XYZ file of C-alpha atoms in Angstrom:
388
model
C -1.322 -26.924 -42.682
C -3.938 -28.793 -40.670
C -1.297 -29.870 -38.169
C -0.167 -26.247 -37.803
C -3.748 -25.171 -37.116
C -4.059 -27.788 -34.384
C -0.775 -26.699 -32.785
C -1.871 -23.051 -32.791
C -5.231 -23.947 -31.292
C -3.569 -25.904 -28.473
C -1.281 -22.961 -27.692
C -4.235 -20.549 -27.639
C -6.234 -22.841 -25.354
C -3.210 -23.173 -23.056
C -2.746 -19.398 -22.852
C -6.457 -19.027 -22.151
C -6.320 -21.518 -19.292
C -3.510 -19.552 -17.622
C -5.334 -16.237 -18.163
C -8.513 -17.567 -16.579
C -6.491 -18.769 -13.568
C -4.735 -15.382 -13.342
C -8.017 -13.478 -13.389
C -8.817 -14.923 -9.976
C -5.624 -13.508 -8.424
C -6.438 -10.077 -9.923
C -10.069 -9.906 -8.826
C -9.298 -7.038 -6.465
C -8.048 -4.899 -9.378
C -11.564 -4.704 -10.782
C -11.553 -4.085 -14.524
C -8.110 -5.689 -14.949
C -9.388 -8.972 -13.564
C -12.362 -8.771 -15.931
C -10.068 -8.160 -18.921
C -7.928 -11.154 -17.973
C -11.031 -13.331 -17.781
C -12.245 -12.045 -21.174
C -8.823 -12.727 -22.722
C -8.782 -16.226 -21.278
C -12.284 -17.114 -22.397
C -11.591 -15.691 -25.865
C -8.411 -17.726 -26.261
C -10.179 -20.872 -25.096
C -13.165 -20.332 -27.371
C -11.106 -19.515 -30.459
C -8.834 -22.490 -29.842
C -11.856 -24.785 -29.640
C -13.272 -23.105 -32.750
C -10.155 -24.058 -34.714
C -10.028 -27.592 -33.343
C -13.592 -28.069 -34.537
C -12.477 -27.226 -38.082
C -8.733 -26.638 -38.585
C -8.491 -24.173 -41.434
C -6.387 -21.048 -42.141
C -9.294 -18.583 -41.991
C -10.135 -19.583 -38.460
C -6.457 -19.539 -37.512
C -6.202 -15.896 -38.535
C -8.776 -15.049 -35.875
C -6.614 -16.880 -33.324
C -3.558 -14.917 -34.488
C -5.299 -11.536 -34.202
C -6.836 -12.185 -30.773
C -3.637 -13.574 -29.261
C -1.601 -10.753 -30.767
C -3.871 -8.209 -29.048
C -3.566 -10.100 -25.757
C 0.255 -10.200 -25.940
C 0.497 -6.512 -26.878
C -1.835 -5.574 -24.002
C 0.394 -7.579 -21.640
C 3.509 -5.768 -22.915
C 1.868 -2.356 -22.457
C 0.688 -3.228 -18.919
C 4.258 -4.107 -17.937
C 5.924 -1.062 -19.495
C 3.743 2.070 -19.561
C 0.459 0.853 -18.055
C -2.935 0.316 -19.641
C -5.246 3.335 -20.108
C -7.415 2.323 -17.149
C -8.363 4.081 -13.922
C -6.689 3.453 -10.571
C -4.450 0.469 -9.821
C -5.656 -1.412 -12.903
C -3.954 1.208 -15.073
C -0.716 1.234 -13.094
C 2.433 -0.491 -14.328
C 2.121 -4.147 -13.338
C 5.086 -6.197 -12.161
C 5.766 -9.343 -14.247
C 5.128 -12.732 -12.657
C 5.181 -16.404 -13.571
C 1.515 -16.488 -14.595
C 1.511 -13.503 -16.919
C 4.872 -14.369 -18.539
C 3.684 -17.939 -19.158
C 0.434 -16.725 -20.721
C 2.359 -14.237 -22.885
C 4.778 -16.923 -24.116
C 1.939 -19.289 -24.975
C -0.049 -16.518 -26.671
C 2.979 -15.420 -28.693
C 3.524 -19.054 -29.697
C -0.049 -19.225 -30.928
C 0.518 -16.097 -33.048
C 3.743 -17.436 -34.571
C 2.223 -20.809 -35.413
C -0.987 -19.245 -36.706
C 0.920 -16.929 -39.023
C 2.643 -19.877 -40.633
C 5.826 -20.734 -38.775
C 7.970 -23.071 -40.900
C 7.227 -26.721 -40.434
C 9.972 -29.106 -39.434
C 11.917 -30.765 -42.166
C 11.615 -34.555 -42.323
C 15.035 -34.946 -40.725
C 13.966 -32.923 -37.701
C 10.897 -34.958 -36.887
C 12.762 -37.367 -34.658
C 11.296 -35.424 -31.774
C 7.718 -36.518 -32.106
C 4.701 -34.404 -31.328
C 4.800 -35.771 -27.793
C 7.734 -33.533 -26.764
C 6.235 -30.126 -27.631
C 2.862 -31.200 -26.268
C 4.481 -32.169 -22.975
C 6.376 -28.868 -22.900
C 3.183 -26.874 -23.451
C 1.362 -28.943 -20.845
C 4.177 -28.253 -18.367
C 3.998 -24.502 -19.006
C 0.258 -24.536 -18.424
C 0.644 -26.341 -15.104
C 3.343 -23.907 -13.965
C 1.277 -20.895 -15.023
C -1.900 -22.083 -13.316
C -0.213 -23.209 -10.107
C 2.121 -20.205 -9.726
C 1.044 -17.690 -7.102
C 0.735 -14.104 -8.242
C 1.146 -11.196 -5.898
C 0.667 -7.541 -6.759
C 1.197 -6.019 -3.309
C 3.915 -3.852 -4.832
C 1.887 -2.665 -7.790
C 3.041 0.786 -8.806
C 0.135 3.085 -7.963
C 1.758 6.461 -8.537
C -0.378 8.986 -10.440
C -0.020 12.596 -11.623
C -0.643 15.005 -8.752
C -3.753 16.426 -10.438
C -5.285 12.925 -10.387
C -4.329 12.141 -6.780
C -7.447 13.654 -5.226
C -9.234 16.935 -4.570
C -7.468 19.982 -3.170
C -9.036 20.295 0.269
C -10.696 23.588 1.174
C -10.024 22.859 4.861
C -6.250 22.956 4.482
C -3.970 25.900 3.759
C -3.179 25.766 0.013
C 0.446 24.679 0.483
C -0.619 21.948 2.904
C -3.336 20.698 0.550
C -0.788 20.477 -2.244
C 1.621 18.625 0.070
C -1.101 16.066 0.869
C -1.809 15.528 -2.831
C 1.925 15.151 -3.431
C 2.134 12.384 -0.830
C -0.807 10.657 -2.476
C 0.613 10.939 -5.989
C 4.105 9.661 -5.220
C 5.198 6.057 -5.425
C 6.701 4.391 -2.329
C 10.484 4.464 -2.161
C 12.267 1.519 -3.844
C 12.703 -1.343 -1.408
C 9.636 -0.465 0.672
C 7.665 -3.543 1.681
C 4.445 -4.029 3.661
C 4.517 -5.247 7.246
C 3.835 -8.915 7.785
C 0.707 -7.767 9.561
C -1.685 -4.891 9.117
C -1.734 -2.108 11.695
C -5.195 -1.708 13.130
C -5.048 2.045 13.578
C -5.086 2.162 17.391
C -8.511 0.665 17.953
C -9.539 -2.037 20.351
C -6.776 -4.249 21.782
C -4.438 -4.035 18.786
C -1.686 -2.054 20.541
C 1.728 -3.609 20.918
C 2.923 -4.955 24.237
C 5.068 -2.579 26.308
C 8.769 -3.251 25.952
C 11.497 -2.274 28.400
C 13.748 0.584 27.364
C 17.393 -0.282 26.843
C 19.938 1.726 28.809
C 21.842 4.198 26.636
C 25.588 4.549 26.550
C 27.162 7.926 27.291
C 27.204 9.161 23.697
C 23.655 8.006 23.051
C 22.408 9.563 26.282
C 23.992 12.921 25.510
C 22.508 13.001 22.013
C 19.104 11.840 23.262
C 18.910 14.469 26.003
C 19.578 17.221 23.481
C 16.934 15.842 21.110
C 14.353 15.346 23.845
C 14.954 18.844 25.205
C 14.241 20.308 21.748
C 11.063 18.224 21.485
C 9.804 19.340 24.909
C 10.435 23.000 24.082
C 8.538 22.567 20.796
C 5.656 20.951 22.686
C 5.421 23.950 25.006
C 5.069 26.210 21.976
C 2.324 24.001 20.486
C 0.284 23.349 23.625
C -3.083 24.594 22.346
C -5.191 24.185 19.227
C -4.676 27.883 18.439
C -0.919 27.359 18.612
C -1.204 24.384 16.281
C -3.325 26.260 13.738
C -0.949 29.229 13.780
C 1.946 26.845 13.074
C 0.148 25.335 10.058
C -1.318 22.149 11.556
C -4.863 21.032 10.708
C -6.935 18.372 12.431
C -7.050 15.210 10.299
C -8.801 12.666 12.529
C -11.272 12.350 15.342
C -9.993 11.273 18.733
C -8.891 7.652 19.074
C -8.821 6.072 22.521
C -5.293 5.743 23.816
C -3.848 8.125 21.230
C -5.877 11.299 20.843
C -6.695 13.163 17.648
C -4.092 13.756 14.944
C -3.318 17.277 13.751
C -1.078 17.151 10.685
C 1.353 19.444 8.901
C 1.651 17.596 5.579
C 4.624 19.595 4.334
C 6.736 18.097 7.167
C 6.000 14.463 6.256
C 8.554 14.099 3.487
C 11.291 15.863 5.457
C 14.111 14.265 7.509
C 13.438 13.522 11.179
C 13.650 16.630 13.364
C 12.682 16.376 17.071
C 11.387 19.959 17.048
C 9.330 19.589 13.850
C 6.831 16.742 14.247
C 4.570 16.038 11.299
C 1.660 15.417 13.651
C 0.418 16.642 17.012
C -1.687 14.472 19.310
C -4.496 16.268 21.158
C -6.869 15.256 23.922
C -10.318 16.299 22.660
C -12.964 14.718 24.894
C -12.916 17.120 27.838
C -16.044 19.061 26.934
C -15.427 21.718 29.561
C -11.895 22.472 28.300
C -10.251 23.205 24.952
C -8.144 20.520 23.228
C -4.874 19.832 25.023
C -1.593 18.665 23.490
C -0.531 15.258 24.824
C 2.337 14.353 22.499
C 3.940 14.318 19.079
C 3.738 11.878 16.220
C 6.631 11.933 13.786
C 5.857 10.730 10.264
C 8.953 10.030 8.194
C 9.365 8.697 4.646
C 11.901 5.869 4.481
C 12.041 2.411 2.839
C 13.226 0.934 6.151
C 12.656 1.873 9.780
C 14.189 5.347 10.047
C 16.669 6.736 12.545
C 14.907 8.956 15.063
C 15.921 9.663 18.640
C 19.349 8.465 19.674
C 19.384 4.895 20.958
C 17.321 1.802 20.130
C 14.120 2.649 21.998
C 12.013 4.227 19.237
C 8.870 2.237 18.398
C 8.042 2.926 14.762
C 4.964 1.596 12.995
C 3.190 2.059 9.672
C -0.394 2.598 8.541
C -1.261 1.163 5.131
C -3.716 2.425 2.548
C -5.043 5.540 4.262
C -8.025 7.193 2.599
C -8.622 10.898 3.233
C -11.714 12.860 2.225
C -11.349 16.650 2.317
C -8.271 16.240 4.511
C -10.042 14.003 7.071
C -9.001 10.392 7.609
C -11.922 8.279 6.457
C -10.413 4.782 6.728
C -7.175 2.832 6.530
C -6.110 -0.576 5.239
C -7.603 0.473 1.865
C -5.514 -1.687 -0.470
C -6.054 0.148 -3.745
C -6.209 3.772 -4.843
C -9.404 3.129 -6.795
C -11.210 2.124 -3.581
C -10.740 5.598 -2.060
C -13.114 8.321 -3.287
C -10.629 11.147 -2.680
C -6.985 11.111 -1.539
C -5.209 7.788 -0.944
C -1.783 7.305 0.653
C -0.005 3.976 0.201
C 1.934 4.163 3.486
C 4.483 1.418 2.815
C 7.378 3.844 3.232
C 5.815 6.177 5.820
C 6.866 5.434 9.395
C 5.147 6.866 12.471
C 6.630 7.373 15.940
C 4.646 8.619 18.940
C 6.552 10.631 21.526
C 4.810 11.672 24.737
C 6.473 15.057 25.047
C 3.701 17.180 26.579
C 3.910 18.225 30.204
C 1.485 16.289 32.425
C 1.072 13.405 29.982
C 3.871 11.047 30.940
C 3.301 7.478 29.790
C 3.700 4.468 32.064
C 4.325 2.320 28.990
C 7.318 4.370 27.839
C 8.274 7.583 26.071
C 7.583 6.089 22.635
C 4.714 3.695 23.353
C 2.059 3.480 20.655
C -0.678 4.334 23.166
C -1.099 6.150 26.468
C -3.324 4.547 29.135
C -4.203 8.034 30.391
C -6.138 8.523 27.147
C -8.095 5.288 27.343
C -11.197 6.534 29.109
C -10.620 4.322 32.129
C -12.702 6.246 34.673
C -15.250 5.229 37.320
C -18.495 3.929 35.793
C -16.872 3.707 32.316
C -17.666 0.282 30.805
C -14.653 -1.786 29.740
C -15.979 -1.864 26.181
C -15.450 1.915 25.990
C -11.861 1.700 27.231
C -8.871 0.819 25.045
C -7.041 -0.377 28.138
C -9.585 -2.400 30.159
C -6.831 -4.089 32.170
C -5.771 -0.705 33.512
C -2.172 -1.146 32.368
């Protein structure tokens, strides 16, 4: 019995060591990281408590605590813990958490009185299981744990506040985009988009010549886009069509006016999800400079015919009352209102408006004409100080 108590204590201490290590990789999930640390410290302390005096009464405490920890792990990987934000989302299993669960379950089994080996089975000395446990601990502590793909879907009523600024159907569409999970297979970029500020724009790339079939299809698509741009040339036109301003003006891009109900629809050249407006001419009303298509797809979507589209993604966008507050917000719980993951939402700028041709290309991510490069304008206020 004493030997069984010692074995259970070692398993509990081992599970605790892995949990403490895992709490560091979950620090950005707030309360979940705290719970992992509490579980780890509890398993360590109870294991030491039993080692100090190996007796059944103390082992029962080890069994109860480890049983709770294992059950909490199972719930977090199946239906999600009853916690707010990403901490309560369904977690994806990894090496660390599976190792800790196995060790914790072993502690429960041993503590509850697993049968001891018969004399004929003791040829494998205590050294073998100890080495096995030690190996599991090393693997669990050293294993990296990533939760970039944590499921952060929520019910639509918990996705944010219905904005008073937006038409009711558009406000509901925005909440729907926030509540939904990214499409299966969606992955983050290997870099984070900077949201069109500073010098973070991509380098211009030469357009590839289109073959006859591609050119015919492209000309039809582009003609539809240009006609749509003529019908949406002013802010009044945009409002009448259901678009609402969602951002202030960004140098090189303009301000974004969004029709959220178009975001989850297939690509249509004549139905952009966003309009780009020039806002800074104080003596004139806002002027349309181009379109921004925003399409849901796990991979880069098909847009205009040919290979010249330049799609990009914005991750972790936080909206407050329908206005973009910030992006690159990793977790839903860090946004006070409406958060959009963005892993499966692809954006394409198209400079369709008359008078706003782009020297960098039809689909460039920025337009030098919108960079503020004017006489007496300091370079620091221009997104294109080289004058490209």
